[in-house]
mmCIF file with all atom_site columns, C-alpha atoms in Angstrom:
data_model
loop_
_atom_site.group_PDB
_atom_site.id
_atom_site.type_symbol
_atom_site.label_atom_id
_atom_site.label_alt_id
_atom_site.label_comp_id
_atom_site.label_asym_id
_atom_site.label_entity_id
_atom_site.label_seq_id
_atom_site.pdbx_PDB_ins_code
_atom_site.Cartn_x
_atom_site.Cartn_y
_atom_site.Cartn_z
_atom_site.occupancy
_atom_site.B_iso_or_equiv
_atom_site.pdbx_formal_charge
_atom_site.auth_seq_id
_atom_site.auth_comp_id
_atom_site.auth_asym_id
_atom_site.auth_atom_id
_atom_site.pdbx_PDB_model_num
ATOM 1   C CA . UNK A 1 1   ? 10.287 186.572 12.235 1.00 0.00 ? 100 UNK A CA 1
ATOM 2   C CA . UNK A 1 2   ? 12.539 183.830 12.495 1.00 0.00 ? 101 UNK A CA 1
ATOM 3   C CA . UNK A 1 3   ? 11.265 180.292 12.030 1.00 0.00 ? 102 UNK A CA 1
ATOM 4   C CA . UNK A 1 4   ? 13.171 179.304 15.367 1.00 0.00 ? 103 UNK A CA 1
ATOM 5   C CA . UNK A 1 5   ? 13.246 181.800 18.134 1.00 0.00 ? 104 UNK A CA 1
ATOM 6   C CA . UNK A 1 6   ? 15.488 181.170 21.111 1.00 0.00 ? 105 UNK A CA 1
ATOM 7   C CA . UNK A 1 7   ? 16.290 183.356 24.090 1.00 0.00 ? 106 UNK A CA 1
ATOM 8   C CA . UNK A 1 8   ? 20.045 184.001 23.933 1.00 0.00 ? 107 UNK A CA 1
ATOM 9   C CA . UNK A 1 9   ? 20.438 184.613 27.487 1.00 0.00 ? 108 UNK A CA 1
ATOM 10  C CA . UNK A 1 10  ? 22.789 184.430 29.280 1.00 0.00 ? 109 UNK A CA 1
ATOM 11  C CA . UNK A 1 11  ? 21.516 182.216 31.921 1.00 0.00 ? 110 UNK A CA 1
ATOM 12  C CA . UNK A 1 12  ? 23.406 181.636 35.194 1.00 0.00 ? 111 UNK A CA 1
ATOM 13  C CA . UNK A 1 13  ? 22.127 178.905 37.709 1.00 0.00 ? 112 UNK A CA 1
ATOM 14  C CA . UNK A 1 14  ? 23.659 177.304 40.742 1.00 0.00 ? 113 UNK A CA 1
ATOM 15  C CA . UNK A 1 15  ? 25.229 173.880 40.519 1.00 0.00 ? 114 UNK A CA 1
ATOM 16  C CA . UNK A 1 16  ? 22.662 171.257 41.164 1.00 0.00 ? 115 UNK A CA 1
ATOM 17  C CA . UNK A 1 17  ? 19.595 173.235 39.873 1.00 0.00 ? 116 UNK A CA 1
ATOM 18  C CA . UNK A 1 18  ? 17.289 172.226 37.350 1.00 0.00 ? 117 UNK A CA 1
ATOM 19  C CA . UNK A 1 19  ? 17.704 174.124 33.956 1.00 0.00 ? 118 UNK A CA 1
ATOM 20  C CA . UNK A 1 20  ? 15.041 174.973 31.467 1.00 0.00 ? 119 UNK A CA 1
ATOM 21  C CA . UNK A 1 21  ? 15.884 175.862 27.985 1.00 0.00 ? 120 UNK A CA 1
ATOM 22  C CA . UNK A 1 22  ? 13.305 176.833 25.440 1.00 0.00 ? 121 UNK A CA 1
ATOM 23  C CA . UNK A 1 23  ? 12.638 177.575 21.790 1.00 0.00 ? 122 UNK A CA 1
ATOM 24  C CA . UNK A 1 24  ? 9.418  178.241 19.791 1.00 0.00 ? 123 UNK A CA 1
ATOM 25  C CA . UNK A 1 25  ? 9.037  177.724 16.031 1.00 0.00 ? 124 UNK A CA 1
ATOM 26  C CA . UNK A 1 26  ? 6.692  178.965 13.484 1.00 0.00 ? 125 UNK A CA 1
ATOM 27  C CA . UNK A 1 27  ? 6.614  176.326 10.631 1.00 0.00 ? 126 UNK A CA 1
ATOM 28  C CA . UNK A 1 28  ? 4.126  173.634 11.337 1.00 0.00 ? 127 UNK A CA 1
ATOM 29  C CA . UNK A 1 29  ? 5.940  171.413 8.874  1.00 0.00 ? 128 UNK A CA 1
ATOM 30  C CA . UNK A 1 30  ? 8.988  170.716 11.097 1.00 0.00 ? 129 UNK A CA 1
ATOM 31  C CA . UNK A 1 31  ? 9.165  167.021 12.183 1.00 0.00 ? 130 UNK A CA 1
ATOM 32  C CA . UNK A 1 32  ? 12.387 166.709 13.936 1.00 0.00 ? 131 UNK A CA 1
ATOM 33  C CA . UNK A 1 33  ? 13.514 168.677 16.843 1.00 0.00 ? 132 UNK A CA 1
ATOM 34  C CA . UNK A 1 34  ? 17.151 168.950 18.053 1.00 0.00 ? 133 UNK A CA 1
ATOM 35  C CA . UNK A 1 35  ? 19.079 170.064 20.667 1.00 0.00 ? 134 UNK A CA 1
ATOM 36  C CA . UNK A 1 36  ? 23.146 170.860 20.043 1.00 0.00 ? 135 UNK A CA 1
ATOM 37  C CA . UNK A 1 37  ? 25.656 171.638 22.961 1.00 0.00 ? 136 UNK A CA 1
ATOM 38  C CA . UNK A 1 38  ? 28.390 174.092 21.732 1.00 0.00 ? 137 UNK A CA 1
ATOM 39  C CA . UNK A 1 39  ? 31.521 174.297 24.100 1.00 0.00 ? 138 UNK A CA 1
ATOM 40  C CA . UNK A 1 40  ? 33.673 177.656 23.619 1.00 0.00 ? 139 UNK A CA 1
ATOM 41  C CA . UNK A 1 41  ? 35.886 177.161 20.677 1.00 0.00 ? 140 UNK A CA 1
ATOM 42  C CA . UNK A 1 42  ? 34.175 173.894 19.597 1.00 0.00 ? 141 UNK A CA 1
ATOM 43  C CA . UNK A 1 43  ? 31.723 172.689 16.974 1.00 0.00 ? 142 UNK A CA 1
ATOM 44  C CA . UNK A 1 44  ? 28.095 172.193 18.024 1.00 0.00 ? 143 UNK A CA 1
ATOM 45  C CA . UNK A 1 45  ? 27.551 168.463 19.174 1.00 0.00 ? 144 UNK A CA 1
ATOM 46  C CA . UNK A 1 46  ? 24.148 166.753 19.162 1.00 0.00 ? 145 UNK A CA 1
ATOM 47  C CA . UNK A 1 47  ? 22.709 166.103 22.769 1.00 0.00 ? 146 UNK A CA 1
ATOM 48  C CA . UNK A 1 48  ? 19.399 164.525 21.284 1.00 0.00 ? 147 UNK A CA 1
ATOM 49  C CA . UNK A 1 49  ? 16.488 164.682 18.820 1.00 0.00 ? 148 UNK A CA 1
ATOM 50  C CA . UNK A 1 50  ? 12.922 163.995 19.117 1.00 0.00 ? 149 UNK A CA 1
ATOM 51  C CA . UNK A 1 51  ? 10.608 163.229 16.255 1.00 0.00 ? 150 UNK A CA 1
ATOM 52  C CA . UNK A 1 52  ? 6.947  164.942 16.486 1.00 0.00 ? 151 UNK A CA 1
ATOM 53  C CA . UNK A 1 53  ? 5.523  165.555 19.915 1.00 0.00 ? 152 UNK A CA 1
ATOM 54  C CA . UNK A 1 54  ? 6.619  163.969 23.432 1.00 0.00 ? 153 UNK A CA 1
ATOM 55  C CA . UNK A 1 55  ? 9.455  163.680 25.641 1.00 0.00 ? 154 UNK A CA 1
ATOM 56  C CA . UNK A 1 56  ? 12.783 161.987 25.214 1.00 0.00 ? 155 UNK A CA 1
ATOM 57  C CA . UNK A 1 57  ? 15.129 161.406 28.178 1.00 0.00 ? 156 UNK A CA 1
ATOM 58  C CA . UNK A 1 58  ? 18.805 160.713 28.015 1.00 0.00 ? 157 UNK A CA 1
ATOM 59  C CA . UNK A 1 59  ? 20.343 160.564 31.485 1.00 0.00 ? 158 UNK A CA 1
ATOM 60  C CA . UNK A 1 60  ? 19.898 164.029 33.050 1.00 0.00 ? 159 UNK A CA 1
ATOM 61  C CA . UNK A 1 61  ? 18.923 165.599 30.041 1.00 0.00 ? 160 UNK A CA 1
ATOM 62  C CA . UNK A 1 62  ? 15.152 165.762 28.706 1.00 0.00 ? 161 UNK A CA 1
ATOM 63  C CA . UNK A 1 63  ? 13.793 167.126 25.531 1.00 0.00 ? 162 UNK A CA 1
ATOM 64  C CA . UNK A 1 64  ? 10.128 167.963 25.203 1.00 0.00 ? 163 UNK A CA 1
ATOM 65  C CA . UNK A 1 65  ? 8.287  168.913 22.112 1.00 0.00 ? 164 UNK A CA 1
ATOM 66  C CA . UNK A 1 66  ? 4.731  170.453 22.269 1.00 0.00 ? 165 UNK A CA 1
ATOM 67  C CA . UNK A 1 67  ? 3.649  170.541 18.520 1.00 0.00 ? 166 UNK A CA 1
ATOM 68  C CA . UNK A 1 68  ? 0.348  172.264 19.465 1.00 0.00 ? 167 UNK A CA 1
ATOM 69  C CA . UNK A 1 69  ? 1.818  175.226 20.960 1.00 0.00 ? 168 UNK A CA 1
ATOM 70  C CA . UNK A 1 70  ? 5.129  175.024 18.707 1.00 0.00 ? 169 UNK A CA 1
ATOM 71  C CA . UNK A 1 71  ? 7.235  174.841 21.724 1.00 0.00 ? 170 UNK A CA 1
ATOM 72  C CA . UNK A 1 72  ? 10.518 172.951 22.291 1.00 0.00 ? 171 UNK A CA 1
ATOM 73  C CA . UNK A 1 73  ? 12.231 172.442 25.571 1.00 0.00 ? 172 UNK A CA 1
ATOM 74  C CA . UNK A 1 74  ? 15.486 170.992 27.089 1.00 0.00 ? 173 UNK A CA 1
ATOM 75  C CA . UNK A 1 75  ? 15.665 170.234 30.927 1.00 0.00 ? 174 UNK A CA 1
ATOM 76  C CA . UNK A 1 76  ? 18.820 169.456 32.613 1.00 0.00 ? 175 UNK A CA 1
ATOM 77  C CA . UNK A 1 77  ? 18.724 167.899 36.058 1.00 0.00 ? 176 UNK A CA 1
ATOM 78  C CA . UNK A 1 78  ? 21.226 168.129 38.569 1.00 0.00 ? 177 UNK A CA 1
ATOM 79  C CA . UNK A 1 79  ? 23.333 170.765 36.567 1.00 0.00 ? 178 UNK A CA 1
ATOM 80  C CA . UNK A 1 80  ? 27.097 170.352 36.707 1.00 0.00 ? 179 UNK A CA 1
ATOM 81  C CA . UNK A 1 81  ? 29.744 173.094 35.704 1.00 0.00 ? 180 UNK A CA 1
ATOM 82  C CA . UNK A 1 82  ? 30.523 170.907 32.848 1.00 0.00 ? 181 UNK A CA 1
ATOM 83  C CA . UNK A 1 83  ? 27.091 171.701 31.449 1.00 0.00 ? 182 UNK A CA 1
ATOM 84  C CA . UNK A 1 84  ? 28.366 175.157 30.921 1.00 0.00 ? 183 UNK A CA 1
ATOM 85  C CA . UNK A 1 85  ? 28.061 175.916 27.250 1.00 0.00 ? 184 UNK A CA 1
ATOM 86  C CA . UNK A 1 86  ? 25.983 177.237 24.482 1.00 0.00 ? 185 UNK A CA 1
ATOM 87  C CA . UNK A 1 87  ? 22.813 175.231 23.772 1.00 0.00 ? 186 UNK A CA 1
ATOM 88  C CA . UNK A 1 88  ? 21.128 175.456 20.423 1.00 0.00 ? 187 UNK A CA 1
ATOM 89  C CA . UNK A 1 89  ? 17.859 174.262 19.348 1.00 0.00 ? 188 UNK A CA 1
ATOM 90  C CA . UNK A 1 90  ? 17.090 173.208 15.826 1.00 0.00 ? 189 UNK A CA 1
ATOM 91  C CA . UNK A 1 91  ? 14.129 172.023 13.611 1.00 0.00 ? 190 UNK A CA 1
ATOM 92  C CA . UNK A 1 92  ? 13.946 169.928 10.486 1.00 0.00 ? 191 UNK A CA 1
ATOM 93  C CA . UNK A 1 93  ? 11.657 168.751 7.907  1.00 0.00 ? 192 UNK A CA 1
ATOM 94  C CA . UNK A 1 94  ? 11.849 166.692 4.803  1.00 0.00 ? 193 UNK A CA 1
ATOM 95  C CA . UNK A 1 95  ? 8.782  166.180 2.431  1.00 0.00 ? 194 UNK A CA 1
ATOM 96  C CA . UNK A 1 96  ? 7.981  163.584 0.311  1.00 0.00 ? 195 UNK A CA 1
ATOM 97  C CA . UNK A 1 97  ? 8.474  166.004 -2.725 1.00 0.00 ? 196 UNK A CA 1
ATOM 98  C CA . UNK A 1 98  ? 12.166 166.107 -1.818 1.00 0.00 ? 197 UNK A CA 1
ATOM 99  C CA . UNK A 1 99  ? 12.176 169.530 0.035  1.00 0.00 ? 198 UNK A CA 1
ATOM 100 C CA . UNK A 1 100 ? 14.001 169.724 3.270  1.00 0.00 ? 199 UNK A CA 1
ATOM 101 C CA . UNK A 1 101 ? 14.639 172.527 5.797  1.00 0.00 ? 200 UNK A CA 1
ATOM 102 C CA . UNK A 1 102 ? 16.926 172.593 8.735  1.00 0.00 ? 201 UNK A CA 1
ATOM 103 C CA . UNK A 1 103 ? 16.871 175.973 10.759 1.00 0.00 ? 202 UNK A CA 1
ATOM 104 C CA . UNK A 1 104 ? 18.766 176.692 14.001 1.00 0.00 ? 203 UNK A CA 1
ATOM 105 C CA . UNK A 1 105 ? 18.013 178.769 16.829 1.00 0.00 ? 204 UNK A CA 1
ATOM 106 C CA . UNK A 1 106 ? 20.618 181.639 17.764 1.00 0.00 ? 205 UNK A CA 1
ATOM 107 C CA . UNK A 1 107 ? 21.664 179.668 21.036 1.00 0.00 ? 206 UNK A CA 1
ATOM 108 C CA . UNK A 1 108 ? 21.383 180.145 24.779 1.00 0.00 ? 207 UNK A CA 1
ATOM 109 C CA . UNK A 1 109 ? 24.475 180.668 26.846 1.00 0.00 ? 208 UNK A CA 1
ATOM 110 C CA . UNK A 1 110 ? 24.317 178.691 30.165 1.00 0.00 ? 209 UNK A CA 1
ATOM 111 C CA . UNK A 1 111 ? 26.628 179.052 32.902 1.00 0.00 ? 210 UNK A CA 1
ATOM 112 C CA . UNK A 1 112 ? 26.490 176.739 35.781 1.00 0.00 ? 211 UNK A CA 1
ATOM 113 C CA . UNK A 1 113 ? 27.907 178.246 38.971 1.00 0.00 ? 212 UNK A CA 1
ATOM 114 C CA . UNK A 1 114 ? 29.943 175.789 41.417 1.00 0.00 ? 213 UNK A CA 1
ATOM 115 C CA . UNK B 2 1   ? 37.406 157.879 15.572 1.00 0.00 ? 195 UNK B CA 1
ATOM 116 C CA . UNK B 2 2   ? 34.756 159.326 13.619 1.00 0.00 ? 196 UNK B CA 1
ATOM 117 C CA . UNK B 2 3   ? 35.003 162.787 12.911 1.00 0.00 ? 197 UNK B CA 1
ATOM 118 C CA . UNK B 2 4   ? 34.953 165.839 10.853 1.00 0.00 ? 198 UNK B CA 1
ATOM 119 C CA . UNK B 2 5   ? 37.938 167.772 10.347 1.00 0.00 ? 199 UNK B CA 1
ATOM 120 C CA . UNK B 2 6   ? 38.588 171.174 9.005  1.00 0.00 ? 200 UNK B CA 1
ATOM 121 C CA . UNK B 2 7   ? 41.687 172.868 8.222  1.00 0.00 ? 201 UNK B CA 1
ATOM 122 C CA . UNK B 2 8   ? 42.989 175.697 8.947  1.00 0.00 ? 202 UNK B CA 1
ATOM 123 C CA . UNK B 2 9   ? 41.321 176.419 12.426 1.00 0.00 ? 203 UNK B CA 1
ATOM 124 C CA . UNK B 2 10  ? 42.334 180.003 12.420 1.00 0.00 ? 204 UNK B CA 1
ATOM 125 C CA . UNK B 2 11  ? 42.784 182.349 9.371  1.00 0.00 ? 205 UNK B CA 1
ATOM 126 C CA . UNK B 2 12  ? 43.573 185.931 9.063  1.00 0.00 ? 206 UNK B CA 1
ATOM 127 C CA . UNK B 2 13  ? 43.526 187.154 5.517  1.00 0.00 ? 207 UNK B CA 1
ATOM 128 C CA . UNK B 2 14  ? 43.199 190.465 3.322  1.00 0.00 ? 208 UNK B CA 1
ATOM 129 C CA . UNK B 2 15  ? 40.261 191.462 1.209  1.00 0.00 ? 209 UNK B CA 1
ATOM 130 C CA . UNK B 2 16  ? 40.398 189.839 -2.207 1.00 0.00 ? 210 UNK B CA 1
ATOM 131 C CA . UNK B 2 17  ? 42.928 186.926 -1.460 1.00 0.00 ? 211 UNK B CA 1
ATOM 132 C CA . UNK B 2 18  ? 41.355 183.651 -2.530 1.00 0.00 ? 212 UNK B CA 1
ATOM 133 C CA . UNK B 2 19  ? 41.434 180.965 0.165  1.00 0.00 ? 213 UNK B CA 1
ATOM 134 C CA . UNK B 2 20  ? 40.217 177.565 0.685  1.00 0.00 ? 214 UNK B CA 1
ATOM 135 C CA . UNK B 2 21  ? 39.000 175.835 3.887  1.00 0.00 ? 215 UNK B CA 1
ATOM 136 C CA . UNK B 2 22  ? 39.074 172.028 3.819  1.00 0.00 ? 216 UNK B CA 1
ATOM 137 C CA . UNK B 2 23  ? 36.488 169.862 5.241  1.00 0.00 ? 217 UNK B CA 1
ATOM 138 C CA . UNK B 2 24  ? 37.082 165.887 5.405  1.00 0.00 ? 218 UNK B CA 1
ATOM 139 C CA . UNK B 2 25  ? 34.793 163.189 7.043  1.00 0.00 ? 219 UNK B CA 1
ATOM 140 C CA . UNK B 2 26  ? 35.725 159.620 7.743  1.00 0.00 ? 220 UNK B CA 1
ATOM 141 C CA . UNK B 2 27  ? 32.372 158.265 8.400  1.00 0.00 ? 221 UNK B CA 1
ATOM 142 C CA . UNK B 2 28  ? 31.066 157.677 4.426  1.00 0.00 ? 222 UNK B CA 1
ATOM 143 C CA . UNK B 2 29  ? 28.553 160.236 4.928  1.00 0.00 ? 223 UNK B CA 1
ATOM 144 C CA . UNK B 2 30  ? 26.631 161.170 1.672  1.00 0.00 ? 224 UNK B CA 1
ATOM 145 C CA . UNK B 2 31  ? 25.520 164.606 2.963  1.00 0.00 ? 225 UNK B CA 1
ATOM 146 C CA . UNK B 2 32  ? 27.956 167.555 3.790  1.00 0.00 ? 226 UNK B CA 1
ATOM 147 C CA . UNK B 2 33  ? 27.262 171.128 4.246  1.00 0.00 ? 227 UNK B CA 1
ATOM 148 C CA . UNK B 2 34  ? 28.860 174.466 5.289  1.00 0.00 ? 228 UNK B CA 1
ATOM 149 C CA . UNK B 2 35  ? 27.679 177.077 7.833  1.00 0.00 ? 229 UNK B CA 1
ATOM 150 C CA . UNK B 2 36  ? 28.620 180.265 9.122  1.00 0.00 ? 230 UNK B CA 1
ATOM 151 C CA . UNK B 2 37  ? 27.857 181.414 12.731 1.00 0.00 ? 231 UNK B CA 1
ATOM 152 C CA . UNK B 2 38  ? 27.477 184.788 13.772 1.00 0.00 ? 232 UNK B CA 1
ATOM 153 C CA . UNK B 2 39  ? 26.274 186.803 16.880 1.00 0.00 ? 233 UNK B CA 1
ATOM 154 C CA . UNK B 2 40  ? 22.585 186.956 16.976 1.00 0.00 ? 234 UNK B CA 1
ATOM 155 C CA . UNK B 2 41  ? 22.208 185.187 13.609 1.00 0.00 ? 235 UNK B CA 1
ATOM 156 C CA . UNK B 2 42  ? 22.744 181.790 14.510 1.00 0.00 ? 236 UNK B CA 1
ATOM 157 C CA . UNK B 2 43  ? 24.043 178.930 12.260 1.00 0.00 ? 237 UNK B CA 1
ATOM 158 C CA . UNK B 2 44  ? 23.173 179.572 8.486  1.00 0.00 ? 238 UNK B CA 1
ATOM 159 C CA . UNK B 2 45  ? 23.817 177.202 5.828  1.00 0.00 ? 239 UNK B CA 1
ATOM 160 C CA . UNK B 2 46  ? 25.963 178.328 3.037  1.00 0.00 ? 240 UNK B CA 1
ATOM 161 C CA . UNK B 2 47  ? 26.087 175.241 0.555  1.00 0.00 ? 241 UNK B CA 1
ATOM 162 C CA . UNK B 2 48  ? 25.373 171.628 1.003  1.00 0.00 ? 242 UNK B CA 1
ATOM 163 C CA . UNK B 2 49  ? 26.243 168.592 -0.868 1.00 0.00 ? 243 UNK B CA 1
ATOM 164 C CA . UNK B 2 50  ? 23.882 165.433 -1.094 1.00 0.00 ? 244 UNK B CA 1
ATOM 165 C CA . UNK B 2 51  ? 26.548 163.324 -2.944 1.00 0.00 ? 245 UNK B CA 1
ATOM 166 C CA . UNK B 2 52  ? 29.696 163.480 -5.039 1.00 0.00 ? 246 UNK B CA 1
ATOM 167 C CA . UNK B 2 53  ? 29.428 166.078 -7.811 1.00 0.00 ? 247 UNK B CA 1
ATOM 168 C CA . UNK B 2 54  ? 25.910 167.136 -6.294 1.00 0.00 ? 248 UNK B CA 1
ATOM 169 C CA . UNK B 2 55  ? 25.810 170.473 -4.568 1.00 0.00 ? 249 UNK B CA 1
ATOM 170 C CA . UNK B 2 56  ? 23.307 173.251 -4.043 1.00 0.00 ? 250 UNK B CA 1
ATOM 171 C CA . UNK B 2 57  ? 22.947 176.599 -2.419 1.00 0.00 ? 251 UNK B CA 1
ATOM 172 C CA . UNK B 2 58  ? 21.797 177.105 1.084  1.00 0.00 ? 252 UNK B CA 1
ATOM 173 C CA . UNK B 2 59  ? 20.811 180.472 2.762  1.00 0.00 ? 253 UNK B CA 1
ATOM 174 C CA . UNK B 2 60  ? 23.647 182.460 2.380  1.00 0.00 ? 254 UNK B CA 1
ATOM 175 C CA . UNK B 2 61  ? 25.690 181.150 -0.797 1.00 0.00 ? 255 UNK B CA 1
ATOM 176 C CA . UNK B 2 62  ? 26.731 184.861 -2.051 1.00 0.00 ? 256 UNK B CA 1
ATOM 177 C CA . UNK B 2 63  ? 30.709 184.994 -2.226 1.00 0.00 ? 257 UNK B CA 1
ATOM 178 C CA . UNK B 2 64  ? 31.324 181.187 -1.782 1.00 0.00 ? 258 UNK B CA 1
ATOM 179 C CA . UNK B 2 65  ? 31.952 178.117 -3.995 1.00 0.00 ? 259 UNK B CA 1
ATOM 180 C CA . UNK B 2 66  ? 32.260 174.688 -3.041 1.00 0.00 ? 260 UNK B CA 1
ATOM 181 C CA . UNK B 2 67  ? 33.164 171.375 -4.908 1.00 0.00 ? 261 UNK B CA 1
ATOM 182 C CA . UNK B 2 68  ? 32.529 167.845 -4.079 1.00 0.00 ? 262 UNK B CA 1
ATOM 183 C CA . UNK B 2 69  ? 34.955 165.588 -6.184 1.00 0.00 ? 263 UNK B CA 1
ATOM 184 C CA . UNK B 2 70  ? 35.297 162.925 -3.536 1.00 0.00 ? 264 UNK B CA 1
ATOM 185 C CA . UNK B 2 71  ? 32.667 161.723 -1.086 1.00 0.00 ? 265 UNK B CA 1
ATOM 186 C CA . UNK B 2 72  ? 34.988 162.486 1.959  1.00 0.00 ? 266 UNK B CA 1
ATOM 187 C CA . UNK B 2 73  ? 35.899 165.948 1.252  1.00 0.00 ? 267 UNK B CA 1
ATOM 188 C CA . UNK B 2 74  ? 33.884 169.138 0.922  1.00 0.00 ? 268 UNK B CA 1
ATOM 189 C CA . UNK B 2 75  ? 36.189 172.187 0.505  1.00 0.00 ? 269 UNK B CA 1
ATOM 190 C CA . UNK B 2 76  ? 34.547 175.649 0.951  1.00 0.00 ? 270 UNK B CA 1
ATOM 191 C CA . UNK B 2 77  ? 36.269 178.475 -1.477 1.00 0.00 ? 271 UNK B CA 1
ATOM 192 C CA . UNK B 2 78  ? 36.247 181.968 -1.014 1.00 0.00 ? 272 UNK B CA 1
ATOM 193 C CA . UNK B 2 79  ? 37.508 183.600 -4.514 1.00 0.00 ? 273 UNK B CA 1
ATOM 194 C CA . UNK B 2 80  ? 37.650 187.112 -3.299 1.00 0.00 ? 274 UNK B CA 1
ATOM 195 C CA . UNK B 2 81  ? 37.008 187.393 0.323  1.00 0.00 ? 275 UNK B CA 1
ATOM 196 C CA . UNK B 2 82  ? 35.343 190.544 1.966  1.00 0.00 ? 276 UNK B CA 1
ATOM 197 C CA . UNK B 2 83  ? 35.398 191.686 5.333  1.00 0.00 ? 277 UNK B CA 1
ATOM 198 C CA . UNK B 2 84  ? 31.562 190.905 5.913  1.00 0.00 ? 278 UNK B CA 1
ATOM 199 C CA . UNK B 2 85  ? 32.743 187.125 5.480  1.00 0.00 ? 279 UNK B CA 1
ATOM 200 C CA . UNK B 2 86  ? 34.489 187.379 8.616  1.00 0.00 ? 280 UNK B CA 1
ATOM 201 C CA . UNK B 2 87  ? 32.962 184.705 10.670 1.00 0.00 ? 281 UNK B CA 1
ATOM 202 C CA . UNK B 2 88  ? 33.118 181.380 12.284 1.00 0.00 ? 282 UNK B CA 1
ATOM 203 C CA . UNK B 2 89  ? 32.849 178.491 9.718  1.00 0.00 ? 283 UNK B CA 1
ATOM 204 C CA . UNK B 2 90  ? 31.568 175.011 10.514 1.00 0.00 ? 284 UNK B CA 1
ATOM 205 C CA . UNK B 2 91  ? 31.492 171.845 8.141  1.00 0.00 ? 285 UNK B CA 1
ATOM 206 C CA . UNK B 2 92  ? 29.060 169.077 8.911  1.00 0.00 ? 286 UNK B CA 1
ATOM 207 C CA . UNK B 2 93  ? 27.968 165.828 7.656  1.00 0.00 ? 287 UNK B CA 1
ATOM 208 C CA . UNK B 2 94  ? 25.207 163.304 8.156  1.00 0.00 ? 288 UNK B CA 1
ATOM 209 C CA . UNK B 2 95  ? 24.474 159.760 6.480  1.00 0.00 ? 289 UNK B CA 1
ATOM 210 C CA . UNK B 2 96  ? 22.309 161.065 3.959  1.00 0.00 ? 290 UNK B CA 1
ATOM 211 C CA . UNK B 2 97  ? 19.750 164.221 3.448  1.00 0.00 ? 291 UNK B CA 1
ATOM 212 C CA . UNK B 2 98  ? 17.061 162.526 5.351  1.00 0.00 ? 292 UNK B CA 1
ATOM 213 C CA . UNK B 2 99  ? 19.165 162.179 8.412  1.00 0.00 ? 293 UNK B CA 1
ATOM 214 C CA . UNK B 2 100 ? 20.201 166.045 8.452  1.00 0.00 ? 294 UNK B CA 1
ATOM 215 C CA . UNK B 2 101 ? 18.647 165.910 11.934 1.00 0.00 ? 295 UNK B CA 1
ATOM 216 C CA . UNK B 2 102 ? 21.621 163.859 13.085 1.00 0.00 ? 296 UNK B CA 1
ATOM 217 C CA . UNK B 2 103 ? 24.662 166.039 11.842 1.00 0.00 ? 297 UNK B CA 1
ATOM 218 C CA . UNK B 2 104 ? 28.193 165.772 12.995 1.00 0.00 ? 298 UNK B CA 1
ATOM 219 C CA . UNK B 2 105 ? 30.002 169.104 12.939 1.00 0.00 ? 299 UNK B CA 1
ATOM 220 C CA . UNK B 2 106 ? 33.476 169.994 12.605 1.00 0.00 ? 300 UNK B CA 1
ATOM 221 C CA . UNK B 2 107 ? 35.572 172.027 15.142 1.00 0.00 ? 301 UNK B CA 1
ATOM 222 C CA . UNK B 2 108 ? 35.283 175.079 13.077 1.00 0.00 ? 302 UNK B CA 1
ATOM 223 C CA . UNK B 2 109 ? 37.286 177.758 11.202 1.00 0.00 ? 303 UNK B CA 1
ATOM 224 C CA . UNK B 2 110 ? 37.637 181.294 12.514 1.00 0.00 ? 304 UNK B CA 1
ATOM 225 C CA . UNK B 2 111 ? 38.168 183.584 9.439  1.00 0.00 ? 305 UNK B CA 1
ATOM 226 C CA . UNK B 2 112 ? 38.985 187.257 9.966  1.00 0.00 ? 306 UNK B CA 1
ATOM 227 C CA . UNK B 2 113 ? 39.144 189.315 6.629  1.00 0.00 ? 307 UNK B CA 1
ATOM 228 C CA . UNK B 2 114 ? 40.880 192.700 6.901  1.00 0.00 ? 308 UNK B CA 1
#
């Protein structure tokens, strides 16, 4: 079982719709949860990260973490064609003993249809 | 402009011919790493470096070498490339190992080994 699981899609939604992207993780030690956006032929770009449980909002994007169910979500409101990309979730922890681990999901390909 | 640069962006080579992919960052970051991205497998870490002259293996280090002689540069070396190293490679950097949740990625190098 992968430590971070993500539905690869593809996912197509009409412009203006609310998009929900989800990941699950298995390692309860993870502390930070990130979402990256990757356009075709480009490197991943950090959208936002959250620490521990809760919500974080940045414009049309909201990241949500539920540590009790080990569930990570990204919501995109008023989706635009420019949001068409692959979205990667990732989880990270660093311990007091100097151990760290960063694990990525495989990515969900999203297309916003004008 | 803060950025991570990689060269070359595209490379086609033959089995066994040594090659180097360069990576440079202008943000004075301590932590740098190399990833490969393959369909269905996501991003996997090859090697990382916590500072000059400090490097360590990631999840898939076999067949790769790295060096960190200067803070800004972190080249990836394939001494005898094989077809299973055909992949999309990304270099990334962050302020330090504790801030890996906030990595900046380069634009990627698409390598084909025939």
